[in-house]
mmCIF file of the C-alpha atoms, coordinates in Angstrom:
data_MODEL
# 
_entry.id   MODEL 
# 
loop_
_atom_site.group_PDB 
_atom_site.id 
_atom_site.type_symbol 
_atom_site.label_atom_id 
_atom_site.label_alt_id 
_atom_site.label_comp_id 
_atom_site.label_asym_id 
_atom_site.label_entity_id 
_atom_site.label_seq_id 
_atom_site.pdbx_PDB_ins_code 
_atom_site.Cartn_x 
_atom_site.Cartn_y 
_atom_site.Cartn_z 
_atom_site.occupancy 
_atom_site.B_iso_or_equiv 
_atom_site.pdbx_formal_charge 
_atom_site.auth_seq_id 
_atom_site.auth_comp_id 
_atom_site.auth_asym_id 
_atom_site.auth_atom_id 
_atom_site.pdbx_PDB_model_num 
ATOM 1  C CA . MET A 1 1  ? -29.452 -25.087 -30.602 1.00 0.00 ? 1  MET A CA 1 
ATOM 2  C CA . THR A 1 2  ? -28.400 -28.798 -29.007 1.00 0.00 ? 2  THR A CA 1 
ATOM 3  C CA . GLU A 1 3  ? -28.057 -29.202 -25.242 1.00 0.00 ? 3  GLU A CA 1 
ATOM 4  C CA . ALA A 1 4  ? -24.479 -29.977 -25.567 1.00 0.00 ? 4  ALA A CA 1 
ATOM 5  C CA . THR A 1 5  ? -24.041 -27.195 -27.344 1.00 0.00 ? 5  THR A CA 1 
ATOM 6  C CA . SER A 1 6  ? -25.697 -24.661 -24.578 1.00 0.00 ? 6  SER A CA 1 
ATOM 7  C CA . ILE A 1 7  ? -23.836 -26.345 -22.174 1.00 0.00 ? 7  ILE A CA 1 
ATOM 8  C CA . GLY A 1 8  ? -20.418 -25.778 -23.899 1.00 0.00 ? 8  GLY A CA 1 
ATOM 9  C CA . THR A 1 9  ? -21.651 -21.802 -24.243 1.00 0.00 ? 9  THR A CA 1 
ATOM 10 C CA . ARG A 1 10 ? -22.373 -21.710 -20.699 1.00 0.00 ? 10 ARG A CA 1 
ATOM 11 C CA . ARG A 1 11 ? -19.008 -23.177 -19.943 1.00 0.00 ? 11 ARG A CA 1 
ATOM 12 C CA . HIS A 1 12 ? -17.409 -20.700 -21.564 1.00 0.00 ? 12 HIS A CA 1 
ATOM 13 C CA . LEU A 1 13 ? -19.585 -17.812 -20.605 1.00 0.00 ? 13 LEU A CA 1 
ATOM 14 C CA . MET A 1 14 ? -18.749 -18.969 -16.413 1.00 0.00 ? 14 MET A CA 1 
ATOM 15 C CA . ARG A 1 15 ? -14.728 -19.257 -17.334 1.00 0.00 ? 15 ARG A CA 1 
ATOM 16 C CA . GLY A 1 16 ? -14.782 -15.753 -19.315 1.00 0.00 ? 16 GLY A CA 1 
ATOM 17 C CA . ALA A 1 17 ? -16.671 -14.532 -16.096 1.00 0.00 ? 17 ALA A CA 1 
ATOM 18 C CA . VAL A 1 18 ? -14.239 -15.787 -13.656 1.00 0.00 ? 18 VAL A CA 1 
ATOM 19 C CA . ALA A 1 19 ? -11.183 -14.962 -15.374 1.00 0.00 ? 19 ALA A CA 1 
ATOM 20 C CA . GLY A 1 20 ? -12.577 -11.112 -15.683 1.00 0.00 ? 20 GLY A CA 1 
ATOM 21 C CA . LEU A 1 21 ? -13.293 -11.527 -11.860 1.00 0.00 ? 21 LEU A CA 1 
ATOM 22 C CA . ALA A 1 22 ? -9.870  -12.332 -11.034 1.00 0.00 ? 22 ALA A CA 1 
ATOM 23 C CA . THR A 1 23 ? -8.246  -10.047 -13.502 1.00 0.00 ? 23 THR A CA 1 
ATOM 24 C CA . GLY A 1 24 ? -10.188 -6.807  -11.737 1.00 0.00 ? 24 GLY A CA 1 
ATOM 25 C CA . VAL A 1 25 ? -9.021  -8.373  -7.691  1.00 0.00 ? 25 VAL A CA 1 
ATOM 26 C CA . CYS A 1 26 ? -5.391  -8.780  -9.293  1.00 0.00 ? 26 CYS A CA 1 
ATOM 27 C CA . LEU A 1 27 ? -5.222  -5.002  -10.612 1.00 0.00 ? 27 LEU A CA 1 
ATOM 28 C CA . ARG A 1 28 ? -6.881  -3.643  -7.235  1.00 0.00 ? 28 ARG A CA 1 
ATOM 29 C CA . MET A 1 29 ? -4.673  -5.669  -5.375  1.00 0.00 ? 29 MET A CA 1 
ATOM 30 C CA . ARG A 1 30 ? -1.611  -3.865  -7.222  1.00 0.00 ? 30 ARG A CA 1 
ATOM 31 C CA . GLN A 1 31 ? -3.020  -0.758  -7.075  1.00 0.00 ? 31 GLN A CA 1 
ATOM 32 C CA . ALA A 1 32 ? -3.767  -1.122  -3.308  1.00 0.00 ? 32 ALA A CA 1 
ATOM 33 C CA . LEU A 1 33 ? 0.314   -2.109  -2.565  1.00 0.00 ? 33 LEU A CA 1 
ATOM 34 C CA . ALA A 1 34 ? 1.224   0.693   -4.697  1.00 0.00 ? 34 ALA A CA 1 
ATOM 35 C CA . ALA A 1 35 ? -0.572  3.101   -2.622  1.00 0.00 ? 35 ALA A CA 1 
ATOM 36 C CA . GLU A 1 36 ? 0.617   1.778   0.466   1.00 0.00 ? 36 GLU A CA 1 
ATOM 37 C CA . LYS A 1 37 ? 2.902   4.723   1.434   1.00 0.00 ? 37 LYS A CA 1 
ATOM 38 C CA . MET A 1 38 ? 1.931   8.505   1.636   1.00 0.00 ? 38 MET A CA 1 
ATOM 39 C CA . THR A 1 39 ? 3.512   11.281  0.220   1.00 0.00 ? 39 THR A CA 1 
ATOM 40 C CA . GLN A 1 40 ? 5.503   13.127  2.624   1.00 0.00 ? 40 GLN A CA 1 
ATOM 41 C CA . ALA A 1 41 ? 3.108   16.332  2.495   1.00 0.00 ? 41 ALA A CA 1 
ATOM 42 C CA . GLN A 1 42 ? 0.137   14.175  3.443   1.00 0.00 ? 42 GLN A CA 1 
ATOM 43 C CA . ALA A 1 43 ? 2.143   13.168  6.199   1.00 0.00 ? 43 ALA A CA 1 
ATOM 44 C CA . GLU A 1 44 ? 2.753   16.244  7.001   1.00 0.00 ? 44 GLU A CA 1 
ATOM 45 C CA . TYR A 1 45 ? 6.891   15.421  7.261   1.00 0.00 ? 45 TYR A CA 1 
ATOM 46 C CA . ARG A 1 46 ? 9.448   17.942  8.377   1.00 0.00 ? 46 ARG A CA 1 
ATOM 47 C CA . ASP A 1 47 ? 13.187  17.177  8.542   1.00 0.00 ? 47 ASP A CA 1 
ATOM 48 C CA . THR A 1 48 ? 13.147  18.736  12.162  1.00 0.00 ? 48 THR A CA 1 
ATOM 49 C CA . PRO A 1 49 ? 12.032  16.978  15.458  1.00 0.00 ? 49 PRO A CA 1 
ATOM 50 C CA . ASN A 1 50 ? 9.165   17.086  16.891  1.00 0.00 ? 50 ASN A CA 1 
ATOM 51 C CA . GLY A 1 51 ? 10.530  18.005  20.384  1.00 0.00 ? 51 GLY A CA 1 
ATOM 52 C CA . LEU A 1 52 ? 12.272  14.810  21.685  1.00 0.00 ? 52 LEU A CA 1 
ATOM 53 C CA . TYR A 1 53 ? 10.286  12.889  18.996  1.00 0.00 ? 53 TYR A CA 1 
ATOM 54 C CA . SER A 1 54 ? 12.252  12.120  15.833  1.00 0.00 ? 54 SER A CA 1 
ATOM 55 C CA . CYS A 1 55 ? 11.943  9.482   12.984  1.00 0.00 ? 55 CYS A CA 1 
ATOM 56 C CA . ALA A 1 56 ? 15.005  7.426   14.911  1.00 0.00 ? 56 ALA A CA 1 
ATOM 57 C CA . MET A 1 57 ? 12.665  6.650   17.857  1.00 0.00 ? 57 MET A CA 1 
ATOM 58 C CA . CYS A 1 58 ? 9.698   5.715   15.482  1.00 0.00 ? 58 CYS A CA 1 
ATOM 59 C CA . SER A 1 59 ? 8.896   1.992   14.596  1.00 0.00 ? 59 SER A CA 1 
ATOM 60 C CA . LEU A 1 60 ? 8.093   2.826   11.065  1.00 0.00 ? 60 LEU A CA 1 
ATOM 61 C CA . PHE A 1 61 ? 11.848  4.065   10.391  1.00 0.00 ? 61 PHE A CA 1 
ATOM 62 C CA . GLU A 1 62 ? 13.865  1.805   8.347   1.00 0.00 ? 62 GLU A CA 1 
ATOM 63 C CA . PRO A 1 63 ? 17.789  2.947   8.548   1.00 0.00 ? 63 PRO A CA 1 
ATOM 64 C CA . PRO A 1 64 ? 19.512  4.411   7.060   1.00 0.00 ? 64 PRO A CA 1 
ATOM 65 C CA . SER A 1 65 ? 16.866  6.769   5.319   1.00 0.00 ? 65 SER A CA 1 
ATOM 66 C CA . ALA A 1 66 ? 13.482  4.880   4.572   1.00 0.00 ? 66 ALA A CA 1 
ATOM 67 C CA . CYS A 1 67 ? 9.969   5.129   5.851   1.00 0.00 ? 67 CYS A CA 1 
ATOM 68 C CA . LYS A 1 68 ? 7.432   1.820   6.132   1.00 0.00 ? 68 LYS A CA 1 
ATOM 69 C CA . VAL A 1 69 ? 4.379   4.675   5.561   1.00 0.00 ? 69 VAL A CA 1 
ATOM 70 C CA . VAL A 1 70 ? 6.396   7.527   3.815   1.00 0.00 ? 70 VAL A CA 1 
ATOM 71 C CA . GLU A 1 71 ? 7.670   8.024   0.437   1.00 0.00 ? 71 GLU A CA 1 
ATOM 72 C CA . GLY A 1 72 ? 10.947  9.409   -0.512  1.00 0.00 ? 72 GLY A CA 1 
ATOM 73 C CA . GLU A 1 73 ? 13.909  9.918   1.887   1.00 0.00 ? 73 GLU A CA 1 
ATOM 74 C CA . ILE A 1 74 ? 13.600  10.333  5.148   1.00 0.00 ? 74 ILE A CA 1 
ATOM 75 C CA . SER A 1 75 ? 16.053  11.521  7.871   1.00 0.00 ? 75 SER A CA 1 
ATOM 76 C CA . LYS A 1 76 ? 16.544  10.024  11.352  1.00 0.00 ? 76 LYS A CA 1 
ATOM 77 C CA . ASP A 1 77 ? 16.110  13.701  12.637  1.00 0.00 ? 77 ASP A CA 1 
ATOM 78 C CA . GLY A 1 78 ? 12.970  13.932  11.063  1.00 0.00 ? 78 GLY A CA 1 
ATOM 79 C CA . TRP A 1 79 ? 9.445   13.709  12.225  1.00 0.00 ? 79 TRP A CA 1 
ATOM 80 C CA . CYS A 1 80 ? 5.408   13.247  10.572  1.00 0.00 ? 80 CYS A CA 1 
ATOM 81 C CA . LYS A 1 81 ? 2.019   12.395  11.995  1.00 0.00 ? 81 LYS A CA 1 
ATOM 82 C CA . ALA A 1 82 ? 2.407   8.834   11.196  1.00 0.00 ? 82 ALA A CA 1 
ATOM 83 C CA . PHE A 1 83 ? 5.032   8.703   14.116  1.00 0.00 ? 83 PHE A CA 1 
ATOM 84 C CA . ALA A 1 84 ? 4.787   5.850   16.499  1.00 0.00 ? 84 ALA A CA 1 
ATOM 85 C CA . LEU A 1 85 ? 6.978   5.254   18.920  1.00 0.00 ? 85 LEU A CA 1 
ATOM 86 C CA . ALA A 1 86 ? 9.283   1.969   18.891  1.00 0.00 ? 86 ALA A CA 1 
ATOM 87 C CA . ASP A 1 87 ? 9.030   -0.252  22.221  1.00 0.00 ? 87 ASP A CA 1 
# 
């Protein structure tokens, strides 16, 4: 094998390794983004408030019926264990 051929082969090998690594990182980021929200069961979500505290008072609530960390439709009168009192 000549030196020019071995350098070309190493370059191809390195390019393939870098491309494979980049692909792996992108797939992991994609999975992390998809798994950002908890299911309602994981969050122990319920449609009723916890005493005086409700989703309407939570900093994670996104009116009219969504949450930054819990999947699905969320009632402003609901509550879950991710509750974070808005300032």
